[in-house]
Structures are given as structure tokens and as C-alpha cells.
Short mmCIF file of C-alpha atoms and ligand atoms in Angstrom, two decimals:
data_model
loop_
_atom_site.label_atom_id
_atom_site.label_comp_id
_atom_site.label_asym_id
_atom_site.label_seq_id
_atom_site.Cartn_x
_atom_site.Cartn_y
_atom_site.Cartn_z
CA MET A 1 162.08 -60.59 107.84
CA VAL A 2 162.07 -56.81 107.37
CA ASP A 3 158.78 -55.30 106.15
CA LEU A 4 159.80 -52.88 103.37
CA SER A 5 156.28 -51.88 102.33
CA VAL A 6 155.17 -48.25 102.45
CA THR A 7 151.95 -46.46 101.55
CA LEU A 8 151.64 -43.12 99.74
CA SER A 9 148.12 -41.64 99.95
CA GLY A 10 146.52 -45.08 99.81
CA VAL A 11 148.86 -46.39 97.09
CA LYS A 12 150.73 -49.37 98.55
CA LEU A 13 154.33 -49.96 97.40
CA ASP A 14 156.25 -53.19 98.10
CA ASN A 15 159.28 -51.07 99.01
CA PRO A 16 160.11 -47.34 99.10
CA ILE A 17 162.45 -47.33 96.08
CA ILE A 18 161.27 -45.37 93.02
CA PRO A 19 163.53 -44.40 90.09
CA ALA A 20 163.33 -40.62 89.72
CA SER A 21 161.76 -38.97 86.71
CA GLY A 22 164.22 -38.24 83.90
CA THR A 23 166.75 -40.86 84.98
CA PHE A 24 164.87 -44.02 84.01
CA GLY A 25 163.23 -43.24 80.66
CA PHE A 26 159.80 -44.84 80.49
CA GLY A 27 161.07 -47.80 82.51
CA TYR A 28 160.91 -50.58 79.90
CA GLU A 29 164.41 -49.61 78.67
CA PHE A 30 165.73 -51.01 81.99
CA ALA A 31 163.88 -54.34 81.70
CA ASP A 32 166.85 -55.66 79.68
CA TRP A 33 169.01 -55.21 82.79
CA TYR A 34 166.76 -56.68 85.48
CA ASP A 35 163.18 -57.55 86.39
CA ILE A 36 161.88 -54.04 87.05
CA ASN A 37 158.93 -55.46 89.03
CA VAL A 38 161.26 -55.41 92.07
CA LEU A 39 160.80 -51.60 92.15
CA GLY A 40 158.30 -49.90 94.46
CA SER A 41 157.05 -47.75 91.57
CA ILE A 42 158.51 -45.73 88.66
CA SER A 43 158.30 -41.97 88.18
CA LEU A 44 157.95 -41.58 84.41
CA LYS A 45 159.95 -39.18 82.24
CA GLY A 46 158.62 -35.66 82.70
CA THR A 47 155.76 -35.12 80.26
CA THR A 48 154.39 -31.94 78.69
CA LYS A 49 151.30 -31.17 76.62
CA GLU A 50 153.27 -31.00 73.35
CA PRO A 51 156.33 -33.04 72.32
CA ARG A 52 159.63 -31.31 73.15
CA PHE A 53 163.07 -31.76 71.64
CA GLY A 54 164.75 -30.29 74.72
CA ASN A 55 167.66 -27.87 74.96
CA PRO A 56 170.57 -27.74 72.49
CA THR A 57 173.68 -29.75 73.38
CA PRO A 58 175.89 -29.86 75.35
CA ARG A 59 173.35 -30.43 78.07
CA ILE A 60 175.30 -32.64 80.48
CA ALA A 61 178.49 -31.74 82.36
CA GLU A 62 180.43 -33.55 85.05
CA ILE A 63 180.80 -32.04 88.53
CA PRO A 64 182.58 -33.43 91.59
CA SER A 65 180.45 -36.34 92.88
CA GLY A 66 177.61 -35.73 90.47
CA LEU A 67 176.47 -34.19 87.21
CA LEU A 68 174.88 -31.09 85.82
CA ASN A 69 171.98 -31.41 83.37
CA SER A 70 169.98 -29.00 81.29
CA VAL A 71 167.92 -31.48 79.27
CA GLY A 72 164.99 -29.09 78.91
CA LEU A 73 162.13 -31.57 79.30
CA GLN A 74 162.70 -33.64 76.17
CA ASN A 75 159.66 -35.91 75.81
CA PRO A 76 157.20 -37.13 73.14
CA GLY A 77 154.16 -35.28 74.59
CA VAL A 78 151.31 -36.54 76.74
CA ASP A 79 149.35 -38.30 73.98
CA ASP A 80 152.33 -40.40 72.88
CA VAL A 81 153.23 -41.22 76.47
CA ILE A 82 149.71 -42.53 77.11
CA GLU A 83 149.22 -44.26 73.76
CA LYS A 84 152.72 -45.72 73.20
CA GLU A 85 155.08 -45.52 76.18
CA ILE A 86 152.81 -46.68 79.02
CA PRO A 87 151.46 -49.68 77.03
CA ARG A 88 155.10 -50.69 76.32
CA LEU A 89 155.91 -50.41 80.02
CA GLU A 90 152.78 -52.33 81.01
CA LYS A 91 154.20 -55.40 79.25
CA CYS A 92 157.02 -55.61 81.83
CA PHE A 93 155.80 -53.69 84.89
CA SER A 94 152.55 -54.33 86.72
CA LYS A 95 152.62 -51.87 89.64
CA PRO A 96 151.16 -48.36 90.08
CA LEU A 97 153.09 -45.67 88.21
CA ILE A 98 153.86 -42.05 89.00
CA ALA A 99 153.12 -39.73 86.08
CA ASN A 100 155.47 -36.73 86.19
CA ILE A 101 153.93 -33.63 84.58
CA SER A 102 155.57 -30.35 83.55
CA GLY A 103 154.02 -27.25 82.06
CA PHE A 104 154.34 -23.64 80.98
CA SER A 105 150.96 -22.51 82.27
CA VAL A 106 148.37 -23.65 84.82
CA GLU A 107 146.26 -24.86 81.87
CA ASP A 108 149.13 -27.08 80.64
CA TYR A 109 149.37 -28.82 84.01
CA VAL A 110 145.61 -29.34 84.21
CA TYR A 111 145.46 -30.63 80.61
CA CYS A 112 148.08 -33.35 81.21
CA ALA A 113 146.84 -34.20 84.71
CA GLU A 114 143.30 -34.80 83.40
CA LYS A 115 144.67 -37.16 80.74
CA PHE A 116 146.88 -39.16 83.12
CA ASP A 117 144.06 -39.29 85.68
CA LYS A 118 142.18 -41.58 83.28
CA VAL A 119 145.08 -44.06 82.88
CA SER A 120 144.42 -47.02 85.14
CA GLN A 121 148.07 -47.93 85.84
CA VAL A 122 148.86 -44.40 87.02
CA GLY A 123 148.62 -44.31 90.82
CA ILE A 124 149.99 -40.86 91.60
CA LEU A 125 150.32 -37.58 89.67
CA GLU A 126 153.62 -35.82 90.35
CA ILE A 127 153.36 -32.18 89.33
CA ASN A 128 156.81 -30.84 88.54
CA ILE A 129 156.87 -27.13 89.35
CA SER A 130 160.63 -27.22 89.71
CA CYS A 131 162.42 -27.83 86.38
CA PRO A 132 165.35 -25.35 86.40
CA ASN A 133 166.11 -25.73 82.68
CA VAL A 134 163.21 -24.06 80.88
CA HIS A 135 162.06 -20.47 80.60
CA GLY A 136 158.55 -19.22 81.33
CA GLY A 137 157.32 -22.24 83.30
CA GLY A 138 158.83 -25.07 85.32
CA MET A 139 160.68 -23.64 88.29
CA SER A 140 159.00 -20.24 88.09
CA PHE A 141 155.86 -21.86 89.58
CA GLY A 142 157.87 -23.51 92.34
CA THR A 143 159.72 -20.44 93.60
CA SER A 144 156.55 -18.50 94.50
CA ALA A 145 154.21 -19.78 97.21
CA LYS A 146 151.28 -18.09 95.45
CA ALA A 147 152.01 -19.62 92.03
CA ALA A 148 152.70 -23.05 93.57
CA ALA A 149 149.34 -22.94 95.34
CA LEU A 150 147.58 -21.84 92.14
CA VAL A 151 148.86 -24.83 90.15
CA THR A 152 148.09 -27.21 93.02
CA SER A 153 144.49 -26.14 93.51
CA ALA A 154 143.76 -26.08 89.76
CA VAL A 155 145.10 -29.63 89.29
CA LYS A 156 143.38 -30.91 92.43
CA LYS A 157 140.02 -29.63 91.19
CA ALA A 158 140.48 -31.48 87.89
CA VAL A 159 141.53 -34.97 89.02
CA LYS A 160 140.69 -37.87 91.34
CA LYS A 161 144.14 -39.46 91.81
CA PRO A 162 146.55 -38.29 94.54
CA VAL A 163 148.52 -35.18 93.57
CA TYR A 164 152.15 -34.80 94.69
CA ILE A 165 153.90 -31.50 94.01
CA LYS A 166 157.60 -31.72 93.12
CA LEU A 167 159.44 -28.83 94.78
CA THR A 168 162.60 -26.95 93.90
CA PRO A 169 165.49 -26.42 96.31
CA ASN A 170 166.15 -23.04 94.67
CA VAL A 171 164.18 -21.14 97.31
CA THR A 172 165.04 -19.40 100.56
CA ASP A 173 162.28 -21.00 102.62
CA ILE A 174 161.15 -24.50 101.62
CA ALA A 175 158.72 -24.63 104.57
CA GLU A 176 156.73 -21.71 103.13
CA ILE A 177 156.30 -23.40 99.73
CA ALA A 178 155.52 -26.79 101.29
CA ARG A 179 152.83 -25.23 103.50
CA ALA A 180 151.35 -23.32 100.54
CA VAL A 181 150.83 -26.46 98.45
CA GLU A 182 149.49 -28.42 101.43
CA GLU A 183 146.94 -25.67 102.10
CA ALA A 184 146.02 -25.71 98.39
CA GLY A 185 145.12 -29.40 98.67
CA ALA A 186 148.27 -31.34 97.70
CA ASP A 187 148.17 -34.97 98.82
CA GLY A 188 151.96 -35.07 99.13
CA ILE A 189 155.19 -33.40 98.08
CA SER A 190 158.37 -34.67 96.47
CA LEU A 191 161.73 -32.98 96.87
CA ILE A 192 164.34 -32.00 95.98
CA ASN A 193 164.53 -31.32 92.28
CA THR A 194 167.99 -30.14 91.21
CA PRO A 195 169.76 -27.04 92.57
CA LEU A 196 171.04 -24.67 89.88
CA GLY A 197 174.73 -24.83 89.03
CA MET A 198 177.24 -24.01 86.32
CA ARG A 199 180.58 -25.15 84.91
CA ILE A 200 182.94 -23.11 82.76
CA ASP A 201 185.05 -24.46 79.88
CA ILE A 202 188.37 -22.75 80.65
CA SER A 203 189.82 -22.99 77.13
CA ARG A 204 186.70 -21.52 75.50
CA ARG A 205 186.02 -19.16 78.42
CA LYS A 206 182.34 -20.02 78.20
CA PRO A 207 179.81 -22.00 80.22
CA ILE A 208 179.98 -25.69 79.22
CA LEU A 209 176.20 -26.09 78.94
CA SER A 210 174.54 -24.41 75.99
CA ASN A 211 171.80 -23.31 78.40
CA LYS A 212 174.62 -21.86 80.58
CA THR A 213 173.11 -23.23 83.82
CA GLY A 214 171.85 -26.68 84.76
CA GLY A 215 170.55 -28.72 87.68
CA MET A 216 172.98 -30.53 89.98
CA SER A 217 172.39 -34.14 91.00
CA GLY A 218 174.33 -37.03 92.47
CA PRO A 219 175.84 -37.71 95.91
CA CYS A 220 177.01 -34.07 96.20
CA VAL A 221 173.41 -32.91 96.78
CA LEU A 222 172.45 -35.48 99.45
CA PRO A 223 173.14 -33.20 102.46
CA LEU A 224 171.11 -30.39 100.85
CA ALA A 225 168.23 -32.79 100.13
CA LEU A 226 168.27 -34.17 103.68
CA ARG A 227 168.17 -30.66 105.13
CA MET A 228 165.22 -29.64 102.97
CA VAL A 229 163.22 -32.84 103.55
CA PHE A 230 163.85 -32.43 107.28
CA GLN A 231 162.54 -28.84 107.17
CA ALA A 232 159.55 -29.74 104.99
CA TYR A 233 158.60 -32.59 107.36
CA GLU A 234 158.39 -30.10 110.22
CA ALA A 235 156.21 -27.78 108.12
CA VAL A 236 153.55 -30.17 106.74
CA LYS A 237 151.56 -33.29 107.61
CA ILE A 238 151.24 -34.72 104.07
CA PRO A 239 153.65 -37.50 102.95
CA ILE A 240 157.02 -36.65 101.43
CA ILE A 241 158.87 -38.50 98.68
CA GLY A 242 162.52 -37.66 99.39
CA MET A 243 165.16 -37.51 96.70
CA GLY A 244 168.53 -35.99 95.90
CA GLY A 245 171.81 -37.90 95.80
CA ILE A 246 170.56 -41.26 97.10
CA SER A 247 172.85 -44.09 96.01
CA SER A 248 172.84 -46.67 98.82
CA ALA A 249 170.52 -48.42 101.27
CA ASN A 250 171.94 -46.33 104.11
CA ASP A 251 171.08 -43.15 102.15
CA VAL A 252 167.48 -44.43 101.92
CA ILE A 253 167.31 -44.93 105.69
CA GLU A 254 168.83 -41.49 106.28
CA MET A 255 166.28 -39.84 103.95
CA MET A 256 163.38 -41.61 105.65
CA LEU A 257 164.64 -40.61 109.10
CA ALA A 258 164.67 -37.02 107.81
CA GLY A 259 160.97 -37.35 106.99
CA ALA A 260 160.44 -39.19 103.70
CA SER A 261 157.76 -41.88 103.37
CA ALA A 262 159.39 -43.16 100.16
CA VAL A 263 162.41 -42.13 98.10
CA GLN A 264 163.39 -41.56 94.50
CA VAL A 265 166.77 -42.56 93.15
CA GLY A 266 168.01 -40.41 90.26
CA ALA A 267 171.60 -39.88 89.11
CA ALA A 268 172.67 -43.27 90.51
CA ASN A 269 170.73 -44.91 87.62
CA LEU A 270 172.99 -43.10 85.16
CA VAL A 271 176.11 -44.46 86.86
CA ASP A 272 174.79 -48.02 87.18
CA PRO A 273 171.54 -49.08 85.46
CA CYS A 274 171.07 -51.67 88.22
CA ALA A 275 171.41 -49.12 91.07
CA CYS A 276 167.76 -49.32 92.22
CA ARG A 277 167.75 -53.12 92.20
CA ASN A 278 171.02 -53.18 94.15
CA ILE A 279 169.65 -50.77 96.76
CA ILE A 280 166.50 -52.90 97.16
CA GLU A 281 168.64 -55.99 97.64
CA GLU A 282 170.87 -54.22 100.22
CA LEU A 283 167.99 -52.67 102.16
CA PRO A 284 166.93 -55.64 104.39
CA ALA A 285 170.48 -56.16 105.72
CA SER A 286 170.90 -52.41 106.36
CA CYS A 287 167.57 -52.32 108.20
CA GLU A 288 168.53 -55.33 110.32
CA LYS A 289 171.84 -53.67 111.20
CA TYR A 290 169.94 -50.69 112.65
CA GLY A 291 167.18 -52.72 114.31
CA ILE A 292 164.49 -51.70 111.80
CA LYS A 293 161.71 -54.30 111.42
CA LYS A 294 159.17 -52.20 109.51
CA ILE A 295 160.69 -49.48 107.33
CA SER A 296 157.56 -47.31 107.25
CA GLU A 297 157.94 -46.76 111.01
CA ILE A 298 161.21 -44.84 110.66
CA THR A 299 159.75 -41.91 108.69
CA GLY A 300 160.63 -38.72 110.56
CA GLY A 301 162.59 -40.69 113.18
CA ALA A 302 165.34 -38.06 113.30
CA HIS A 303 162.93 -35.44 114.70
CA ASN A 304 162.91 -36.84 118.21
CA GLY A 305 165.45 -34.52 119.84
C1 SIN B 401 165.06 -31.40 82.44
O1 SIN B 401 164.44 -32.05 81.59
O2 SIN B 401 165.65 -30.36 82.15
C2 SIN B 401 165.14 -31.90 83.85
C3 SIN B 401 163.81 -31.98 84.46
C4 SIN B 401 163.75 -31.37 85.81
O3 SIN B 401 164.78 -31.07 86.41
O4 SIN B 401 162.65 -31.17 86.31
#
């Protein structure tokens, strides 16, 4: 039998499959489709200090082999997430959660991180410094090594739980940013968030998205994600949660060989609500095919040559 278990900074997961933030709501919505306890963990919808309505519509557009989103961090705010959403999820999911936090200032990140740090079912804090769809925060922290380090060290000082920093692909040198957050105390990193893209409505001669630009996700970004996880793995020693375009068990193996200790599955959930469950069910046979007995042992396996 294949051992699918992995460990992220002391948090043990039964398998490496985690639905990505923003593609799985607060998790309980998917319990009507399948028993979500088969998942390794869940990265919750990105949460901010105050409730947010998000960007005006249209905020989704199709692209070849994927989609473009500019949701703009719609969420009910940290207090509602802790008081209403997590208790709802706890009724159908009993494993450690990943709280995904966004902000517009260092203080915002610290404020939410301190609150989630006190929630017993939260195992890991994922600090999103990479949202491409908001102004004056989000990705602006993730495109500067100095700003990324500032957020990381401020959050680390304020909390006890492991802190993972979610990085943007919209940079020239991912290794520099990864090293900066590791040096600032990050326990791990997760990447990639979405690369910036655009579509134009030909008849209106205008960008389709009301925000003009959006983040690309889906199978089209898998090669980009693999390249960046591979480069980050060579730059840092802390664990990596790899994501970007994963939609099959073979994609999971590929991402782990690039350097990921666990993976997040995003856009695939929007195509098929059962995508994560299907990948978990396919994974043992795919591992057996490639002679993998313990999946945690393949992390970084493509760096041998
Ligand atoms: C969004 O809400 O705009 C997407 C979140 C993200 O890409 O970080």
C-alpha cells in the first residue's frame, strides 16, 4: 500500500491534496458532493480584516485551458469567518485547516493572523502577499523582497502557528523573494498564485474584466508553476506547497518532484467539484506505476541531475 502521508512544519496530513484558497469556499459547500474528510487539508477562502464585496463584474473570463479571475478578495471578514464559517465547516471536516490571510497593510496581516492563531482547528497560517486583483496591498507586498520580509517577520512575531507565505509568479526572480521570506522567519512558502493576464472583448473593444486584468489559472499555468517551484526549492530549505494548474494525480507527482511537500488544487475544483477526491483516489495507482511507496520521499526528486 502506498503511504500518501506528508508533514508540513509538524502538521501531519493524510495525503498531500489541499483545495486552494478561493476555489473551495469555506469547504462545507462541497460536503454535499463527497465526504471532504478524504482531503489532506483545506485552504480557506482568502480572509481580510473587514468584509469585502470584491470587484465589480464581470470578474471571470475564459482563456485557453484555464480561466482569468479578478474576484478582488470577496469575503465576510475575519470575525465572521471565525464565528460562523469555521464552526459550519467543523461539523463536516475534522482535520487541520489552512487559514489564508490577505491585507492592505502589515497591521492588517498581523491583526488577522493573531485572530486565526487562536482557532484550534487552524493548523497553518497562509499569508497571501500575492493577490493580483486589488490595489494598495496584496501583490505589492509580494513583488518586493523587502516588503515580503517585513510582512513575514511582523506576522511571525505575533503568532505561534506555522506561517507559510503565498508568493506571486509576477516577479523576475522568485528565488530572491523566497530567500527573503525564509530569512525573515517563514516556516514555509506556497506558490504560485496567479500570473496576470487579460482578455479583450472584440465587439466592445474593451477588456472583458471590469478590473481590466486578472489572474490566470488552470492547466495552462502548470509549466510556469513547475518552473517556479523548482527554482524556489533550490533557493530555500523550508517546505513548499506547490500549486498552479494541477488537475491529475500525475500533475501532483510532477509538482512534488519539482520540490513541493504538498500541493493545492485550484481551478480544477471549478470544472469538477469532485476533482480533489478524484485525484486522491487516482494517486495510489499513479504512485505504484512509478515505483513510489512513500510519496513524501519524492519531494525534490527532479533535482538529481
Ligand atoms: C481574488 O480574490 O481576487 C483572488 C485571490 C488571489 O489571487 O490571491
